[in-house]
GROMACS .gro file of C-alpha atoms in nm:
model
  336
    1UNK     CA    1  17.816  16.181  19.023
    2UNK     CA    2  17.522  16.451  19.029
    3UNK     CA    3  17.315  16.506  18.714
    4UNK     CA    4  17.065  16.753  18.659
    5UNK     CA    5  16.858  16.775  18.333
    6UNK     CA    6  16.764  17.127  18.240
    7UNK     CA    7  16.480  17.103  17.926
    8UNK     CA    8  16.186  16.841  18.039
    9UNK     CA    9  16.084  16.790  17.660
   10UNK     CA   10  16.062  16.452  17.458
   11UNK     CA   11  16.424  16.377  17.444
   12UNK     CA   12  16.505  16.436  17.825
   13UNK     CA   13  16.365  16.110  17.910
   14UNK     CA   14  16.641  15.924  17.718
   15UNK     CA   15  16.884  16.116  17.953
   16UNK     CA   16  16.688  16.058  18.273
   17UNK     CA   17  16.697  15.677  18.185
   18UNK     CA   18  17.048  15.622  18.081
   19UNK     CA   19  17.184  15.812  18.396
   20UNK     CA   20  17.004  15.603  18.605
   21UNK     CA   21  17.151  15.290  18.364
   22UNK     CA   22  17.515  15.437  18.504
   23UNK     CA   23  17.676  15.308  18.806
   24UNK     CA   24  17.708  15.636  19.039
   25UNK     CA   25  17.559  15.819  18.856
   26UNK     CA   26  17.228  16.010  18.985
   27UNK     CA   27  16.953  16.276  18.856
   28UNK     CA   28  16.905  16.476  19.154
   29UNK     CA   29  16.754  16.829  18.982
   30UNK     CA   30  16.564  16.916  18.670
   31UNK     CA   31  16.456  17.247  18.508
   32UNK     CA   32  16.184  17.359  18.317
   33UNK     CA   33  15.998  17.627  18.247
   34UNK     CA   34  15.647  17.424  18.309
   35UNK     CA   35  15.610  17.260  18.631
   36UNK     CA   36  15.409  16.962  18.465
   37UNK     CA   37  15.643  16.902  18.233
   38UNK     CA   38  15.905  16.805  18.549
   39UNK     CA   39  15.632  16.583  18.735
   40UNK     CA   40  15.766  16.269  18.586
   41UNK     CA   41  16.112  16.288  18.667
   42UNK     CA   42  16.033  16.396  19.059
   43UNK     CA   43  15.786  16.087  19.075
   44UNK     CA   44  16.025  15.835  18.910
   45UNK     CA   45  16.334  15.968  18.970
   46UNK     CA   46  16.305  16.156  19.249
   47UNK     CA   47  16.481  16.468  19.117
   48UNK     CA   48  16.444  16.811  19.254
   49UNK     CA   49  16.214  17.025  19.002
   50UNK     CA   50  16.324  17.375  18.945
   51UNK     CA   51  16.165  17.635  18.674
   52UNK     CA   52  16.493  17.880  18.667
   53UNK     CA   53  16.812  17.703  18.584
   54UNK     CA   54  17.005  17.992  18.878
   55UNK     CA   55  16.838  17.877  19.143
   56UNK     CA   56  16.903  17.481  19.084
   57UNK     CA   57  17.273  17.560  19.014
   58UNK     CA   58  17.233  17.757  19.378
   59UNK     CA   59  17.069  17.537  19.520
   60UNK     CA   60  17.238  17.136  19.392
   61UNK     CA   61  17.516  17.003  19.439
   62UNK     CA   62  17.558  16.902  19.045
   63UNK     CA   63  17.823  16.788  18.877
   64UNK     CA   64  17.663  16.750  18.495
   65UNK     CA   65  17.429  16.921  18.345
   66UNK     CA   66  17.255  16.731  18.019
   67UNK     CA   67  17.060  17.055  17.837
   68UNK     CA   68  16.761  16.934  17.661
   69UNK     CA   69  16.610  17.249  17.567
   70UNK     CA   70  16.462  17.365  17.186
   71UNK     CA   71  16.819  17.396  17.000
   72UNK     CA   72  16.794  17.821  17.016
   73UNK     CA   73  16.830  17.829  17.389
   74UNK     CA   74  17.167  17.536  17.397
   75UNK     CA   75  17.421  17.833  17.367
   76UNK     CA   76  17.298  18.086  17.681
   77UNK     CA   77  17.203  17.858  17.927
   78UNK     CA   78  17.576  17.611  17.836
   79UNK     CA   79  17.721  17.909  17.888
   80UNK     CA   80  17.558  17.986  18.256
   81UNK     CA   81  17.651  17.612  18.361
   82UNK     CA   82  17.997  17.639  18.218
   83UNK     CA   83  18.013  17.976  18.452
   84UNK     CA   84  17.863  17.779  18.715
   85UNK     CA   85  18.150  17.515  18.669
   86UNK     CA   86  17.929  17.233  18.563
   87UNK     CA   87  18.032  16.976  18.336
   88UNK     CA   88  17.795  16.945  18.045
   89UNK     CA   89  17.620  16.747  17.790
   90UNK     CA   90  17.457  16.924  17.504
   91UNK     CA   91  17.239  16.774  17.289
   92UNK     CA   92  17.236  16.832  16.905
   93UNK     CA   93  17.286  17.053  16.751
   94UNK     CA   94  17.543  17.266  17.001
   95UNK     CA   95  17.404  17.536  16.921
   96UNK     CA   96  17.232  17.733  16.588
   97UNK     CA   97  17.526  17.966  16.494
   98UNK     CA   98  17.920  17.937  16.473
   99UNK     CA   99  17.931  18.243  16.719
  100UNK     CA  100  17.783  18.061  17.004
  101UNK     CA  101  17.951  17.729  16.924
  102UNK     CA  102  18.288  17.901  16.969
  103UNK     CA  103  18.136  18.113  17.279
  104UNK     CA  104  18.017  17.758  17.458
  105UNK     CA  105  18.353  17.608  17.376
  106UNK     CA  106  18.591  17.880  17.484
  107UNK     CA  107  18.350  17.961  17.859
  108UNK     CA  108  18.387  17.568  17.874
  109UNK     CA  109  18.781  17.583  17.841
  110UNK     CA  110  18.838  17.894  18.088
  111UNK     CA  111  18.617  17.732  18.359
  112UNK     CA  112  18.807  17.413  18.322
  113UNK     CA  113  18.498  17.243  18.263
  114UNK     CA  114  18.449  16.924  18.015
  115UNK     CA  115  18.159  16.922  17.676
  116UNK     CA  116  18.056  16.689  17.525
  117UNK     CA  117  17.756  16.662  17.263
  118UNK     CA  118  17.535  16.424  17.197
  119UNK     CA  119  17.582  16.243  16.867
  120UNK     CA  120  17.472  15.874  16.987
  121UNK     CA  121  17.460  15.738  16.644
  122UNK     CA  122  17.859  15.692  16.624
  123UNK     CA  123  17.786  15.434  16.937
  124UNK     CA  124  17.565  15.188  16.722
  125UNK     CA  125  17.749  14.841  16.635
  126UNK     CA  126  17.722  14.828  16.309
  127UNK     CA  127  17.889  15.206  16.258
  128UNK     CA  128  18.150  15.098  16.518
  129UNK     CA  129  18.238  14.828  16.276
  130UNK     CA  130  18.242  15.035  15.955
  131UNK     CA  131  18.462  15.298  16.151
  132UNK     CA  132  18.722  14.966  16.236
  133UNK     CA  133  18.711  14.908  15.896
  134UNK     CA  134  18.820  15.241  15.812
  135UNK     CA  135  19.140  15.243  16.037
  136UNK     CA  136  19.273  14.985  15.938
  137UNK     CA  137  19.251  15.080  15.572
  138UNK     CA  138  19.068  14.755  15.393
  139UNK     CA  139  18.874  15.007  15.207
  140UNK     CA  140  19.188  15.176  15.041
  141UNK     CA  141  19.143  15.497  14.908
  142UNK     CA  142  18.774  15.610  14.917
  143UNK     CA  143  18.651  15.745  14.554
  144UNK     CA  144  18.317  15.847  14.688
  145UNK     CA  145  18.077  15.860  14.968
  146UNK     CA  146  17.673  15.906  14.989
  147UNK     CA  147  17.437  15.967  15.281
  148UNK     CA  148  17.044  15.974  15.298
  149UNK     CA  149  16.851  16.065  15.562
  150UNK     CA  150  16.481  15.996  15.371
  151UNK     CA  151  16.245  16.033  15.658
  152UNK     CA  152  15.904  16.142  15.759
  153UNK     CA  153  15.750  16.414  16.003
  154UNK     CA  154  15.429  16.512  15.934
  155UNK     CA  155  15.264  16.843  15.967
  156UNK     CA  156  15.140  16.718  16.349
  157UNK     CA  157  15.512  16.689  16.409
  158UNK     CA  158  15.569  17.053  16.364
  159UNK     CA  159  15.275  17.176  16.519
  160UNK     CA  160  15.348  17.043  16.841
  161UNK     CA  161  15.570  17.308  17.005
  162UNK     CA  162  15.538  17.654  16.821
  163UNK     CA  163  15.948  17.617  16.783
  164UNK     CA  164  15.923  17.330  16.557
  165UNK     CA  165  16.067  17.389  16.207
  166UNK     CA  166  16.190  17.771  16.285
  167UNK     CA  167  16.509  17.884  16.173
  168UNK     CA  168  16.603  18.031  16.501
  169UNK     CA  169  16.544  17.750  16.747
  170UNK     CA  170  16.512  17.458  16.505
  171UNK     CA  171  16.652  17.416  16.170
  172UNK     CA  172  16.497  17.212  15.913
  173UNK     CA  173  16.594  16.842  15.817
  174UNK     CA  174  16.955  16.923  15.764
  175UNK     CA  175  17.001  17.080  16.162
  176UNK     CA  176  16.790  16.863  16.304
  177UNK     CA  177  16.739  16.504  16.138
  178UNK     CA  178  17.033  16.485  15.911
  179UNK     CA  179  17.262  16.630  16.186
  180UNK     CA  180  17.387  16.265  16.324
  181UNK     CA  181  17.426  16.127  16.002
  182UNK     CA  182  17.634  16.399  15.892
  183UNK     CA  183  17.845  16.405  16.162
  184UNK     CA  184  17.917  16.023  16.118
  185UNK     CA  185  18.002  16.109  15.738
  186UNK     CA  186  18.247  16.356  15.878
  187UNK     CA  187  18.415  16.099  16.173
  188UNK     CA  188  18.435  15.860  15.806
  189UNK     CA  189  18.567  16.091  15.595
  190UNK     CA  190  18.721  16.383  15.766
  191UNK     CA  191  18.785  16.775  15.685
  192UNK     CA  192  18.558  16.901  15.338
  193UNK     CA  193  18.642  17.149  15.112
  194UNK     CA  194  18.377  17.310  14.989
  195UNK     CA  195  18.014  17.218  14.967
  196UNK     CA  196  17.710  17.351  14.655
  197UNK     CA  197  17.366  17.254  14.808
  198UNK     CA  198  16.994  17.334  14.689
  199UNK     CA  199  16.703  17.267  14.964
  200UNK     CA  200  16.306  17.351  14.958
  201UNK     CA  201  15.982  17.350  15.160
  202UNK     CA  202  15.767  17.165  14.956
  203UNK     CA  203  15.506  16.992  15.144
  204UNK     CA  204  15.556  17.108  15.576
  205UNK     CA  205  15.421  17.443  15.671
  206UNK     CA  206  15.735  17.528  15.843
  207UNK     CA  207  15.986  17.800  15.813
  208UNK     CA  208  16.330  17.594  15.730
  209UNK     CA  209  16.365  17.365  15.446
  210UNK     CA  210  16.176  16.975  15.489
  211UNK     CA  211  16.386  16.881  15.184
  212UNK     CA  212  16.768  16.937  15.056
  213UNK     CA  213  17.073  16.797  14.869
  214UNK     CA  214  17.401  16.846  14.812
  215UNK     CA  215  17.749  16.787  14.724
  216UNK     CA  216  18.042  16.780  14.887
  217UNK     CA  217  18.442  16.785  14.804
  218UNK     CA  218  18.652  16.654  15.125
  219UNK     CA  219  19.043  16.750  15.191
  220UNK     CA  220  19.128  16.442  15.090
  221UNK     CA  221  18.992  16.463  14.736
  222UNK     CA  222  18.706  16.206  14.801
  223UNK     CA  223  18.344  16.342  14.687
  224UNK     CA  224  18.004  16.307  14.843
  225UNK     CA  225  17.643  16.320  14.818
  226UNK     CA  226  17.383  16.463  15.121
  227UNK     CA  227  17.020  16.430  15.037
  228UNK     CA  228  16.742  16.476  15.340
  229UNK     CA  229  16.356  16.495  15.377
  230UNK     CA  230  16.134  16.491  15.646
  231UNK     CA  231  15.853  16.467  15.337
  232UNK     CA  232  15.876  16.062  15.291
  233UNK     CA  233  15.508  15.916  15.286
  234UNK     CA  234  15.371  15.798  15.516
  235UNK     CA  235  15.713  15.667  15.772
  236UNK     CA  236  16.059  15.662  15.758
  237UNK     CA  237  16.204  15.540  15.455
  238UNK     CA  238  16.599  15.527  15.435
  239UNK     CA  239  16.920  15.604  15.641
  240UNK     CA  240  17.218  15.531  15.484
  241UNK     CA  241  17.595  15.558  15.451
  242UNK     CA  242  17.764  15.401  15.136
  243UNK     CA  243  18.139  15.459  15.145
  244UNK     CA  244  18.300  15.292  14.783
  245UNK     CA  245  18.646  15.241  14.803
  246UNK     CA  246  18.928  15.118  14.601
  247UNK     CA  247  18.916  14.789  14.752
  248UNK     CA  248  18.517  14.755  14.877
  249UNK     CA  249  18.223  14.892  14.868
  250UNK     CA  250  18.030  14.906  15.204
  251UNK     CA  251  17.642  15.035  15.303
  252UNK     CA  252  17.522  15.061  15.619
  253UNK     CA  253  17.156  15.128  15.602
  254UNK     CA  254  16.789  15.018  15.705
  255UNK     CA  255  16.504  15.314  15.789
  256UNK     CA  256  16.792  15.400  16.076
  257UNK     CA  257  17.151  15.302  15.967
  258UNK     CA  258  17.145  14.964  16.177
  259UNK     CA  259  17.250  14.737  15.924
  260UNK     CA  260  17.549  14.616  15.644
  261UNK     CA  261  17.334  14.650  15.324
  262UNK     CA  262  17.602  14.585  15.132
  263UNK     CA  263  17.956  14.450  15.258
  264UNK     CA  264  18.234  14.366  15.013
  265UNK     CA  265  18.562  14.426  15.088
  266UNK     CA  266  18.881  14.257  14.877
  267UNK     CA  267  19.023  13.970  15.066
  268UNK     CA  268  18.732  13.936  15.328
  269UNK     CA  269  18.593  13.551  15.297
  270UNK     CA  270  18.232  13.520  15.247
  271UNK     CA  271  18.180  13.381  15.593
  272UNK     CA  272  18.312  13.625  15.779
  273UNK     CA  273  18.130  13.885  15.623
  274UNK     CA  274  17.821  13.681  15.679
  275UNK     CA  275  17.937  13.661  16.039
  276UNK     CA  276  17.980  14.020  16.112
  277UNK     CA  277  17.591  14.088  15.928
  278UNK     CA  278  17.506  13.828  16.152
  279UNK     CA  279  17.616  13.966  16.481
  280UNK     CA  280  17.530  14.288  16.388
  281UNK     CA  281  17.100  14.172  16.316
  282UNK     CA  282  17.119  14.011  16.644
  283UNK     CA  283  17.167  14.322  16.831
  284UNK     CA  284  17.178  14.618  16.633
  285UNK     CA  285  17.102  14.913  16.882
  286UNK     CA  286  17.325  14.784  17.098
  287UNK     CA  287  17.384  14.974  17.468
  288UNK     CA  288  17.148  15.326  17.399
  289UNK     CA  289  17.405  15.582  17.274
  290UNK     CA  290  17.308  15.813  17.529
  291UNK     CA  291  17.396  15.592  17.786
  292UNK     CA  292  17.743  15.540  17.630
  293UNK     CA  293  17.781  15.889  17.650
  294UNK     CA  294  17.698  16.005  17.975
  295UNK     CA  295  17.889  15.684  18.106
  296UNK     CA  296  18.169  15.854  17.898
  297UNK     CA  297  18.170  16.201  18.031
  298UNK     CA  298  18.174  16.031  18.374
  299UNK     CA  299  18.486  15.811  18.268
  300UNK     CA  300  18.631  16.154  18.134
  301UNK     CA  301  18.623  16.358  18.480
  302UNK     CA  302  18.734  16.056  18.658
  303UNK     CA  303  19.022  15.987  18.429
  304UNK     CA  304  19.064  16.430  18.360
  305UNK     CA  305  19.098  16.376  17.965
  306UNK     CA  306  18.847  16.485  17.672
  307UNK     CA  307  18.490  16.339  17.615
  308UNK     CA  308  18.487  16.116  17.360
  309UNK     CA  309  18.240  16.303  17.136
  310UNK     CA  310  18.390  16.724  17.197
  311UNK     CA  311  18.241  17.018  17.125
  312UNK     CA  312  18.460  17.047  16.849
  313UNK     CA  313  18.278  16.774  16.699
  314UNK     CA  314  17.972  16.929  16.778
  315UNK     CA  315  18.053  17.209  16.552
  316UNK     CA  316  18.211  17.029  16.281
  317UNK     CA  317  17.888  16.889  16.227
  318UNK     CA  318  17.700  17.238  16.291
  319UNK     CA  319  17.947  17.409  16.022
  320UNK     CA  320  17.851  17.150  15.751
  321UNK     CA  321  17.470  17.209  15.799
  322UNK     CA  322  17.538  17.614  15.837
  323UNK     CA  323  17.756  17.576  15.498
  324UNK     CA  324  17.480  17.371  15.296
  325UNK     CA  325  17.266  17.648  15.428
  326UNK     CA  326  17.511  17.926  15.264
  327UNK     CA  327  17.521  17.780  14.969
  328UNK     CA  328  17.148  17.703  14.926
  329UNK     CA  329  17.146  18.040  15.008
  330UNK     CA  330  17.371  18.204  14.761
  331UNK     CA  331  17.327  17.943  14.480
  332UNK     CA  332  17.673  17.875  14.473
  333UNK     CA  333  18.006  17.652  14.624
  334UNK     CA  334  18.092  17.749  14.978
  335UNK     CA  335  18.449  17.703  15.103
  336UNK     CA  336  18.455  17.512  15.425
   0.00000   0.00000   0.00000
């Protein structure tokens, strides 16, 4: 299976690599606006470089296209590939508004072609265990739920691409950081309510907000708590999930949600919850998410059934962050 990369920035490697971690599957054409920017991939990869994302889709035979572009760009060139009748894999967010979202999904759906986006965090052992945990109901009824993304990007973070930190092609901590963890909060706890949040730019010289909290009511009566940062000194400090439930009380956390902090869960014996923490420490990256995702869309045209991670997913997550942004906003609740 063809793959072509269109977006030659810092996270485009991790697609290059994984594809060629996939059996049949091959990076034969990538796109970018500056020629350099490709040389890697045509040295190591041997792909094709193109600087207009037409003439590759001319030109290759392609059957995916991963787009790795700044997040403002996702929605017009998914929907030229879609046209095109390419398969696709978008990374985070889909897109930076609602309309797009529904404007990628719906040109995906008429050209019969499958989306999927890339939230690689829901792949990591440890959150594949906590999400077992959670169908087969040893938690009971969940009370509460609370996620932190405490991180740090300095000012030379932002400054390296004139993009960086803009509302328009970036987003602040929520859109871009706290994206994957809230979209694992949402595959724990489903469908919210409403949300109340309050964000700031204290210390980044950067349009969006480097800081912001919030509150959420889910469907299902459960509350939680959202607080982000990119203004942590001087490295990452804490990302965590802590789910309380009516029969345990579970944390996965660590500077990047790799870990059971805390595991306690009513009937569980001691050593098998040592045994799990165990397994988890000795491997807990596991397989790269990305690679478990493009080996999934490839499953998913071979087998003609839904990506595992959809674009609906991709703007469940998009919603929450574009609802804590209303609210911050208006300085008051936001239905969901």
């Amino acid at each position: 299976m063809n793959f072509a990369i269109v977006g030659c920035g810092f996270i485009a490697n991790k697609h290059a690599k994984a594809i060629s971690e996939i059996e049949n599957a091959k990076l034969v054409a990538v796109c970018d606006k500056v020629p350099a920017a490709m040389e890697p991939y045509a040295n190591e990869y041997g792909a094709t470089p193109y600087t207009e994302v037409d003439d590759m889709l001319e030109k290759e035979n392609i059957d995916v296209v991963c787009i790795c572009t700044p997040s403002g760009f996702h929605a017009s060139i998914a929907v030229q590939v879609a046209n095109a009748k390419k398969h696709i894999i978008v990374e985070k967010p889909i897109a930076m508004t609602l309309e797009d979202t529904d404007k990628i999904i719906e040109t995906c759906k008429i050209n019969n072609v499958k989306l999927s986006v890339v939230h690689p965090n829901r792949y990591r052992p440890v959150v594949q265990e906590l999400r077992k945990i959670l169908e087969e109901n040893l938690l009971g009824k969940i009370s509460h739920a609370s996620c932190i993304v405490n991180w740090n990007r300095n000012q030379e973070y932002y400054d390296q691409a004139p993009w960086r930190g803009t509302k328009q092609h970036d987003g602040g901590v929520l859109m871009n950081q706290a994206i994957h963890n809230l979209d694992l909060l949402l595959w724990f706890m489903g469908k919210p309510k409403q949300v109340f949040s309050m964000e700031a730019t204290r210390l980044r010289k950067i349009e969006a907000e480097d800081v912001s909290v919030g509150v959420i009511q889910f469907e299902s009566g459960a509350l939680g708590t959202v607080e982000a940062s990119t203004t942590v000194y001087p490295k990452n400090f804490e990302e965590s999930i802590t789910l309380f439930g009516e029969k345990g009380t579970v944390k996965i956390g660590g500077t990047n949600a790799l870990f059971f902090e805390h595991l306690v869960i009513e009937g569980m014996a001691e050593n098998q919850i040592n045994d799990l923490k165990i397994s988890i420490k000795a491997d807990p990256w596991g397989t790269p998410g990305h690679q478990w995702i493009i080996k999934d869309m490839v499953n998913a045209i071979n087998e003609n059934r839904e990506p595992q991670v959809t674009g609906e997913d991709g703007r469940s997550a998009l919603k929450l962050v574009l609802s804590f942004y209303e609210s911050a906003k208006l300085n008051l609740p936001v239905q969901f």
